[in-house]
CSV table of C-alpha atoms in Angstrom, one decimal:
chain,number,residue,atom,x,y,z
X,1,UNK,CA,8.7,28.9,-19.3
X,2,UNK,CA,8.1,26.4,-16.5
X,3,UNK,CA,10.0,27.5,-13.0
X,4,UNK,CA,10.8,24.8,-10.6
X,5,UNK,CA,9.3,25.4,-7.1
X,6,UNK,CA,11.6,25.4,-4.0
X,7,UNK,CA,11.2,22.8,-1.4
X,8,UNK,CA,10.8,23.9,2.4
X,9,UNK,CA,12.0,21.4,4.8
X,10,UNK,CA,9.6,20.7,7.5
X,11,UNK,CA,11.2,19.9,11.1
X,12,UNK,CA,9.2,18.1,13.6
X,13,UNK,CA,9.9,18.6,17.0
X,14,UNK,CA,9.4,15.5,18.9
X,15,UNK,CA,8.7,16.3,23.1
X,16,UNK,CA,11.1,14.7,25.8
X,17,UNK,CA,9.0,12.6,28.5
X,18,UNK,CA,10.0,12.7,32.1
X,19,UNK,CA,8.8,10.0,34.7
X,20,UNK,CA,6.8,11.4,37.9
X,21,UNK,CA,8.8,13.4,39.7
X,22,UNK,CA,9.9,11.9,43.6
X,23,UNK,CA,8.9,13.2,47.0
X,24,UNK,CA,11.2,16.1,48.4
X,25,UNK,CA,12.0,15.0,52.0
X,26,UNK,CA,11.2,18.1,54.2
X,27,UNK,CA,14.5,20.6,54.9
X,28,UNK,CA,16.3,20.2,58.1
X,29,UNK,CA,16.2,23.8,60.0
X,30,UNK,CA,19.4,25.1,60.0
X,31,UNK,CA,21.2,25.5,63.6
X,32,UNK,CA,20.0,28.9,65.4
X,33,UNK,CA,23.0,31.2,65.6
X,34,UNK,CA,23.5,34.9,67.0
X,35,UNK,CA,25.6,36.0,64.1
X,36,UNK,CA,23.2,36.9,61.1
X,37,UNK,CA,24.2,35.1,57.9
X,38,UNK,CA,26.4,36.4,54.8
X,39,UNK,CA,24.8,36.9,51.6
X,40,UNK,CA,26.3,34.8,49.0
X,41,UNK,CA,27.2,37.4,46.0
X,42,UNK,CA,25.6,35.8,42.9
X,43,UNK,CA,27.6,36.1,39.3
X,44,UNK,CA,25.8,38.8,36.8
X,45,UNK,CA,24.3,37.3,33.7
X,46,UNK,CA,25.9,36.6,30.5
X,47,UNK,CA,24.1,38.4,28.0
X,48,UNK,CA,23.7,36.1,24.9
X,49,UNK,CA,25.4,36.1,21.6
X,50,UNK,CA,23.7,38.2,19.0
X,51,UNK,CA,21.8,36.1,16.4
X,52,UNK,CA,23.3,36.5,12.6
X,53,UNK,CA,21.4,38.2,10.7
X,54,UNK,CA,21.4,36.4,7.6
X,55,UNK,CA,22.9,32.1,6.9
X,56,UNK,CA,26.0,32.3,5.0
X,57,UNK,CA,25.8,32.0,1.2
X,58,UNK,CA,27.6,33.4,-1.8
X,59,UNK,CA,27.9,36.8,-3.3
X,60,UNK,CA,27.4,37.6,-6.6
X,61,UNK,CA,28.5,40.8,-8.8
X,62,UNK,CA,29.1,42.1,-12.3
X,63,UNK,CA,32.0,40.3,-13.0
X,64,UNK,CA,30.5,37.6,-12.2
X,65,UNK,CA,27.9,37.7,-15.8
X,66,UNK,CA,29.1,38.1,-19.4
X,67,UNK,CA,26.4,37.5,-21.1
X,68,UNK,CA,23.1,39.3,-21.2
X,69,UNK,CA,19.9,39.5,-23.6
X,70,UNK,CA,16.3,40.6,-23.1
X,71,UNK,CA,13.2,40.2,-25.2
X,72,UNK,CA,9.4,40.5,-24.3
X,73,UNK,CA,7.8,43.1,-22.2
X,74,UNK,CA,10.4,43.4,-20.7
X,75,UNK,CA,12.0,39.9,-20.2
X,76,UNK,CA,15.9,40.5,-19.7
X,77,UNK,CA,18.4,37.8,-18.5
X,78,UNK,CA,21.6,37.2,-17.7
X,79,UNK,CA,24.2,34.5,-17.7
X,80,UNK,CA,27.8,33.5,-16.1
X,81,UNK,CA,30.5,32.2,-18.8
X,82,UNK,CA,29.8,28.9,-18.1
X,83,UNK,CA,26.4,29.4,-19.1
X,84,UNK,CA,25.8,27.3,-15.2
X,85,UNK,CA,24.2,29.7,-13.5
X,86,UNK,CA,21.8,32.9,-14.8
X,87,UNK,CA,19.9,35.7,-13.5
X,88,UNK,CA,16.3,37.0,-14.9
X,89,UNK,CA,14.1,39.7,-14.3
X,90,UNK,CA,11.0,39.9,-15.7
X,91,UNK,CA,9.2,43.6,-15.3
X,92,UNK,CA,5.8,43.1,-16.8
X,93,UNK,CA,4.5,45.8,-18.8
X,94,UNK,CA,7.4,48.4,-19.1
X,95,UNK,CA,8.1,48.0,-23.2
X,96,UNK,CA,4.4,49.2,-23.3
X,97,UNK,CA,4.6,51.8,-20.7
X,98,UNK,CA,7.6,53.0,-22.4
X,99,UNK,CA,5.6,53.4,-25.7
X,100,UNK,CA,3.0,55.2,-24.1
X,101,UNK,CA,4.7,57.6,-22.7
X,102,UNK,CA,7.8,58.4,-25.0
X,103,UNK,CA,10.0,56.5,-22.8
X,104,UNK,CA,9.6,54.6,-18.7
X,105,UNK,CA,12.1,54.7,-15.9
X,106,UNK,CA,11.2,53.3,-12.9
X,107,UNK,CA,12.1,51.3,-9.1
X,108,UNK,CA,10.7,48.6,-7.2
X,109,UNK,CA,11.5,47.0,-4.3
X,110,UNK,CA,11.3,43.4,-3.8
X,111,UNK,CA,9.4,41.9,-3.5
X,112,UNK,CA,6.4,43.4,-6.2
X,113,UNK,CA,3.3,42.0,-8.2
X,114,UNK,CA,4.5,43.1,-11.5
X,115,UNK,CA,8.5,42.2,-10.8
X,116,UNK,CA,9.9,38.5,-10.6
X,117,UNK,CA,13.9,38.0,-10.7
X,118,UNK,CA,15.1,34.8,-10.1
X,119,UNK,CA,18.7,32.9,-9.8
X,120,UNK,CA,18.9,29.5,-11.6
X,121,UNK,CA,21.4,27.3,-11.8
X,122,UNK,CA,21.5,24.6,-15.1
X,123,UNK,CA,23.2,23.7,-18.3
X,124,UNK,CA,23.4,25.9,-21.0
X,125,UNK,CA,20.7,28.1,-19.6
X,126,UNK,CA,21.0,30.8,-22.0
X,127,UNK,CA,19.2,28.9,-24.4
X,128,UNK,CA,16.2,28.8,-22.7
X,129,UNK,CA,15.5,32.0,-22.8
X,130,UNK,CA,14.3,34.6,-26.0
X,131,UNK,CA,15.0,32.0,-29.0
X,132,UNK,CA,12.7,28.8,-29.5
X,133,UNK,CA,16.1,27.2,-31.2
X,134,UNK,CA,17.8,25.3,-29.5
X,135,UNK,CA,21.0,23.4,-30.8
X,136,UNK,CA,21.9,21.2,-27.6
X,137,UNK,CA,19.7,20.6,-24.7
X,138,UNK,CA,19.3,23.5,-22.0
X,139,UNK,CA,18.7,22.0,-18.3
X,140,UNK,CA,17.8,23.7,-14.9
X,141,UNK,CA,18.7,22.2,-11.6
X,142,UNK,CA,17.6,24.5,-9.6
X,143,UNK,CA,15.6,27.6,-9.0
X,144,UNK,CA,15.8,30.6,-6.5
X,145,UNK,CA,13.0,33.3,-6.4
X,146,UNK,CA,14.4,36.8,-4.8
X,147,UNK,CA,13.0,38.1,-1.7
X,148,UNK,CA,14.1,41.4,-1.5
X,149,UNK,CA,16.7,43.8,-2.9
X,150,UNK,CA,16.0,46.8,-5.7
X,151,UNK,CA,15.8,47.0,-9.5
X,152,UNK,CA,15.9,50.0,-11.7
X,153,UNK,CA,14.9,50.0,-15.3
X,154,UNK,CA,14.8,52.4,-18.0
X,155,UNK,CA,13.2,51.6,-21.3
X,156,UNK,CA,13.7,53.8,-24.3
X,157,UNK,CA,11.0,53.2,-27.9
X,158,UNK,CA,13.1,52.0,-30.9
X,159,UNK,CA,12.8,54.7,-33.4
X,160,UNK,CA,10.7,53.3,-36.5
X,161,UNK,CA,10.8,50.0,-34.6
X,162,UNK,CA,7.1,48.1,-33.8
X,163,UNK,CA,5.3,48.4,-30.6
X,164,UNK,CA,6.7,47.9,-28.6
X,165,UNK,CA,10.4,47.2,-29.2
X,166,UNK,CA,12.7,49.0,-27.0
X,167,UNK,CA,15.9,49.3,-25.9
X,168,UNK,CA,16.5,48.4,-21.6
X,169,UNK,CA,18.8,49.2,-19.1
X,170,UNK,CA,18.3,46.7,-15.7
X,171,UNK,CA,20.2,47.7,-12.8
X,172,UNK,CA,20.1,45.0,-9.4
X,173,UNK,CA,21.4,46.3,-6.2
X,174,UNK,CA,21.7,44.2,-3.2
X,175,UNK,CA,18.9,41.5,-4.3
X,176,UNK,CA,18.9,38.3,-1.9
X,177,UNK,CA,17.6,35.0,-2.8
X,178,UNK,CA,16.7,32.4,-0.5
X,179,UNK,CA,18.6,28.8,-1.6
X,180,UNK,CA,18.2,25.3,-0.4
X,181,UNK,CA,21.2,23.6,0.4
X,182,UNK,CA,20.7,19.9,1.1
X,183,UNK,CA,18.7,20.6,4.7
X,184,UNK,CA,20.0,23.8,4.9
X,185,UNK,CA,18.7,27.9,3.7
X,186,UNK,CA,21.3,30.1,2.7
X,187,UNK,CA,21.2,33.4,1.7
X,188,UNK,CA,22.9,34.3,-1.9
X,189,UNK,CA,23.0,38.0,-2.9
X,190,UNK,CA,23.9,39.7,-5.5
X,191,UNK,CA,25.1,43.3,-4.6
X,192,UNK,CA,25.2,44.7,-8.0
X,193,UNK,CA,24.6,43.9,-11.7
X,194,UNK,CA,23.9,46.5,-14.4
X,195,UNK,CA,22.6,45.5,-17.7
X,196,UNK,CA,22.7,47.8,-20.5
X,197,UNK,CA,21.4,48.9,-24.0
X,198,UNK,CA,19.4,45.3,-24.0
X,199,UNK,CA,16.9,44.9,-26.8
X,200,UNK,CA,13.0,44.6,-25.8
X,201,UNK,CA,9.8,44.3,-26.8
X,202,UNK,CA,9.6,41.6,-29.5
X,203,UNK,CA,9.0,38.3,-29.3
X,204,UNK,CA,10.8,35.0,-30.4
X,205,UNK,CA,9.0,32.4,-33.4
């Protein structure tokens, strides 16, 4: 499943030029005088305003998905209810580690080799994901790679099932995804989504 790159704009600075500077005629001394001068009281600095942390964006919560569904090992995604905008996390390896060990719980923190979650926004995106039919045609504008945040999974064997289908719970707690908007970067978040009792570990065709 193909993931569209982000594009980073590129600003170029371009340096002001300034002419030769003119001849500073020398300073006439000022009249001598018995009384010793005042000292001029100069204003205390302005401290500057503190930076923001963070460009605006949106925020994003549990309301904010209906639909979720998984597959792979372990591929789960979510999906708003216009099927417009999604969330994925793909945690490589946990249906087997599950498996191996009678069941696998684990965190990670963003960003991680074995951990990609990404935001897309599209049409009909939950078609693209764990099925290989499709009835009308799925599209992706746009794709948003997290850069930090924290996931939790637990994965739990399927009783009789084959290795290695599972049964996953995803939770995402304050994951932030960097987004272009026209020339500018803003921050989206989502503070919390919990995915439960999602199916695992098999594979669509």
């Amino acid at each position: 499943m193909a993931k569209p790159g982000l594009l980073i704009p590129i600003l170029v600075l371009a340096a002001a030029c300034t002419g030769p500077s003119l001849p500073t005629p020398s300073p006439t001394p000022p009249p001598t005088t018995s009384t010793p001068p005042t000292p001029t009281a100069s204003a205390s600095p302005t401290p500057s305003p503190t930076p923001t942390p963070t460009p605006g964006g949106q925020v994003f919560g549990q309301a904010d998905f209906t639909r979720s569904g998984g597959c792979g090992d372990v591929f789960v995604f979510a999906t708003n209810g216009a099927d417009s905008m999604s969330v994925t996390v793909d945690w490589r390896g946990a249906a087997s580690a599950a498996w191996e060990a009678d069941g696998y719980d684990g965190t990670k923190q963003i960003p991680d080799g074995e951990l990609d979650v990404t935001l897309n926004v599209g049409r009909l995106l939950s078609q693209l994901y764990c099925t290989d039919i499709m009835t009308q045609q799925p599209r992706v504008d746009g794709t948003a790679h997290a850069i930090s945040g924290e996931v939790e999974i637990s994965v739990t064997p399927d009783a009789g099932g084959f290795e290695p289908q599972s049964h996953a719970g995803v939770t995402l707690r304050d994951v932030v995804f960097e987004v272009i908007q026209g020339s500018a970067v803003e921050h989206w978040r989502i503070d919390e989504l919990i995915l439960q009792n999602v199916s695992v570990g098999w594979f669509a065709g």
